[in-house]
Tab-separated table of C-alpha atoms in Angstrom:
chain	number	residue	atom	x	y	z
E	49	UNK	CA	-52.914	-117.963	27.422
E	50	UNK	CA	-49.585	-118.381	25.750
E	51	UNK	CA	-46.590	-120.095	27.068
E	52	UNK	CA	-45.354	-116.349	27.967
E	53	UNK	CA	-48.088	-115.641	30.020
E	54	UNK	CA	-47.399	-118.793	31.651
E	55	UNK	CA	-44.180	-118.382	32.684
E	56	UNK	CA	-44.761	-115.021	34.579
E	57	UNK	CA	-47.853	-115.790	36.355
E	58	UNK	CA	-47.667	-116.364	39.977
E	59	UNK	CA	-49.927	-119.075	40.098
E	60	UNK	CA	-47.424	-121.284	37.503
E	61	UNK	CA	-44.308	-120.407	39.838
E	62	UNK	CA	-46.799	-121.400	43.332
E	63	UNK	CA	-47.924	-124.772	41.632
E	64	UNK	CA	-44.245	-125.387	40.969
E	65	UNK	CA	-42.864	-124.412	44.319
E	66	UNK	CA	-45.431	-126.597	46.109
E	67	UNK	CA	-44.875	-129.529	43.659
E	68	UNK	CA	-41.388	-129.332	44.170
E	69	UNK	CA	-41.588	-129.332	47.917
E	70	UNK	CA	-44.459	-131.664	48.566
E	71	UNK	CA	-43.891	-134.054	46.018
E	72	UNK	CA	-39.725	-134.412	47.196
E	73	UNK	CA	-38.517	-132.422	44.293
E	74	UNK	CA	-36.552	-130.420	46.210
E	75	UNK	CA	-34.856	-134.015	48.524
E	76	UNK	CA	-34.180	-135.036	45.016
E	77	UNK	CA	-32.425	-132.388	44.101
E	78	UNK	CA	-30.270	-131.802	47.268
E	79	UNK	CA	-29.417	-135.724	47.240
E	80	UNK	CA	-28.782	-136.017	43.229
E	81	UNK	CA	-26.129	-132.525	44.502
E	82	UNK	CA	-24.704	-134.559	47.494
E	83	UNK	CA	-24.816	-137.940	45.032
E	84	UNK	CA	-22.762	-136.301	42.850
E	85	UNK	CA	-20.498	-134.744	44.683
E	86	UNK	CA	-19.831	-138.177	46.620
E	87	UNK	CA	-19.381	-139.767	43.439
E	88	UNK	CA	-16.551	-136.852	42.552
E	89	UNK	CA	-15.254	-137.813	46.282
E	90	UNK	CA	-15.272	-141.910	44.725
E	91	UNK	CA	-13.566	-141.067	42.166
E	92	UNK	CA	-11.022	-138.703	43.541
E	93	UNK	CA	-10.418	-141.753	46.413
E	94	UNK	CA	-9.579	-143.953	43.360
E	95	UNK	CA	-7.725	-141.661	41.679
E	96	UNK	CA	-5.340	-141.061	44.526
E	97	UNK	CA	-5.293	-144.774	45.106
E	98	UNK	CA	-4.714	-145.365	41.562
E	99	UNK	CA	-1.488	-142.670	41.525
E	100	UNK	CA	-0.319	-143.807	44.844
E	101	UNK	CA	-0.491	-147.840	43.470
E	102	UNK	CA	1.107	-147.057	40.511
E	103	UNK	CA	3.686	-144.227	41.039
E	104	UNK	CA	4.564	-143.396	44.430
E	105	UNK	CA	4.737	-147.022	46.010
E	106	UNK	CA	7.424	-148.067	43.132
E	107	UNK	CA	9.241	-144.499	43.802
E	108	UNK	CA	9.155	-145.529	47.296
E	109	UNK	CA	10.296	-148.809	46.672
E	110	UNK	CA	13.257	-147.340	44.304
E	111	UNK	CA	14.183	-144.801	46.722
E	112	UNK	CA	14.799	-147.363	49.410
E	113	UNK	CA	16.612	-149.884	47.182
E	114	UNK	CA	18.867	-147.102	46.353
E	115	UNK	CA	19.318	-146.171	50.295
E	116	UNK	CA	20.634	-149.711	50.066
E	117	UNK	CA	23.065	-149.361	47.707
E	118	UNK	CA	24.276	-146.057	49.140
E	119	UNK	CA	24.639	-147.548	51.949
E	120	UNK	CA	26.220	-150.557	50.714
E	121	UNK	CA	28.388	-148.556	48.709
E	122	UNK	CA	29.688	-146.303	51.924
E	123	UNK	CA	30.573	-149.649	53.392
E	124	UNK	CA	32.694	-150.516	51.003
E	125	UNK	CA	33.985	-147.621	50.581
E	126	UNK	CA	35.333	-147.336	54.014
E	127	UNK	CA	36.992	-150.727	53.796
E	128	UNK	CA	38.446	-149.541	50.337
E	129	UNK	CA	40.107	-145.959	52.842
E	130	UNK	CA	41.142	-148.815	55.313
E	131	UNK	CA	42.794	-151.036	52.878
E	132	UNK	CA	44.747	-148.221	50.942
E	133	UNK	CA	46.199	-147.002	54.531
E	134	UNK	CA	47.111	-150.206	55.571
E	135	UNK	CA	48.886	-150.487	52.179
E	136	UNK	CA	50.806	-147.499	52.618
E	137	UNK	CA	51.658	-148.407	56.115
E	138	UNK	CA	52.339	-151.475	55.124
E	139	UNK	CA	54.878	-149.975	52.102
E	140	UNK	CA	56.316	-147.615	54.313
E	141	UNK	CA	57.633	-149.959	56.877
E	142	UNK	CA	58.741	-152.347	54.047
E	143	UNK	CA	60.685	-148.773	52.880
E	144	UNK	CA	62.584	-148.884	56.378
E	145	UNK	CA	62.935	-152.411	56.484
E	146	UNK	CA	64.648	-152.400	53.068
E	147	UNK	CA	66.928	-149.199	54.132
E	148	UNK	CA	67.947	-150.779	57.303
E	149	UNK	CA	68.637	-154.350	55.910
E	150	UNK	CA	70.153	-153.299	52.031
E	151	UNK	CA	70.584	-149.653	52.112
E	152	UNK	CA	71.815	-149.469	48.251
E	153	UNK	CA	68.334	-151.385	47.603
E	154	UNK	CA	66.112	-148.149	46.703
E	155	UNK	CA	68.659	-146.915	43.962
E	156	UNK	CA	68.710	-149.824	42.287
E	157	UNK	CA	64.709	-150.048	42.427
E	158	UNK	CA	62.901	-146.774	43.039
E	159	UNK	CA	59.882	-146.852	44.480
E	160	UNK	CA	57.302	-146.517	41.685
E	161	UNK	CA	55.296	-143.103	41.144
E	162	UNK	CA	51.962	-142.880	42.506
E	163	UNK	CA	49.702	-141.521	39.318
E	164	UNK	CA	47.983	-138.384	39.783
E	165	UNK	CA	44.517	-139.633	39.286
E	166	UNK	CA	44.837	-142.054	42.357
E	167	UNK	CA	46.887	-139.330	44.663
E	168	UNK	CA	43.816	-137.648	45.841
E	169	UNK	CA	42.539	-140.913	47.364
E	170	UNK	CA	45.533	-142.884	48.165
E	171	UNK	CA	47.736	-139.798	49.321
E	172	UNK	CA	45.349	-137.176	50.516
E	173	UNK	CA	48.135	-135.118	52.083
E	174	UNK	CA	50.002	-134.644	48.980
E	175	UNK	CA	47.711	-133.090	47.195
E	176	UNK	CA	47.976	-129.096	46.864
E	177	UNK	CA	45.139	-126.678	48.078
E	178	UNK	CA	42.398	-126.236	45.210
């Protein structure tokens, strides 16, 4: 009998079946499949813990240190809108003042320009339609 004849007897493919079966073949094979698959499952699990350790916890951690600053920033930037009005209040009743008390005072020192780059911020108002 060759190893042909073997292979395509029914007796061969019987033995086998039973052997499998009643000697656990087939438990090892369904728990070396559900091994291995839990191991893929392990190392996905450290994987993700690995990218969330190393990337997304220090994005986090940036992205709230930046909501920090932003925040800081607005802070400061609405005492910086505060102090510029309170300046040009402040200027404009010093104008009035000066008018009333030494009307020839504004000839002989003009008021100084207010430069383009700052009039969007400082004078809002006089600043055309875009």
């Amino acid at each position: 009998m060759t190893s042909l004849d073997l292979f395509s007897s029914t007796e061969f493919w019987t033995s086998l079946l039973v052997a499998l079966v009643g000697g656990g073949g087939v438990g090892a094979i369904i728990g070396a499949i559900s091994s291995r698959r839990k191991d893929t499952a392990d190392i996905a699990a450290k994987a993700c813990d690995i990218l969330t350790d190393s990337v997304i916890k220090p994005l986090r951690e940036q992205v709230e240190s930046q909501e920090e600053q932003i925040q800081h920033l607005e802070v400061q930037q609405r005492k910086y809108f505060a102090l510029t009005a309170y300046t040009r209040s402040l200027f404009h009743w010093l104008q009035q003042f000066c008018e009333i008390v030494e009307p020839d005072f504004l000839q002989r020192h003009p008021k100084p320009h207010l430069p383009d780059e700052l009039r969007a911020d400082v004078a809002p108002e006089t600043v055309e339609g875009e």
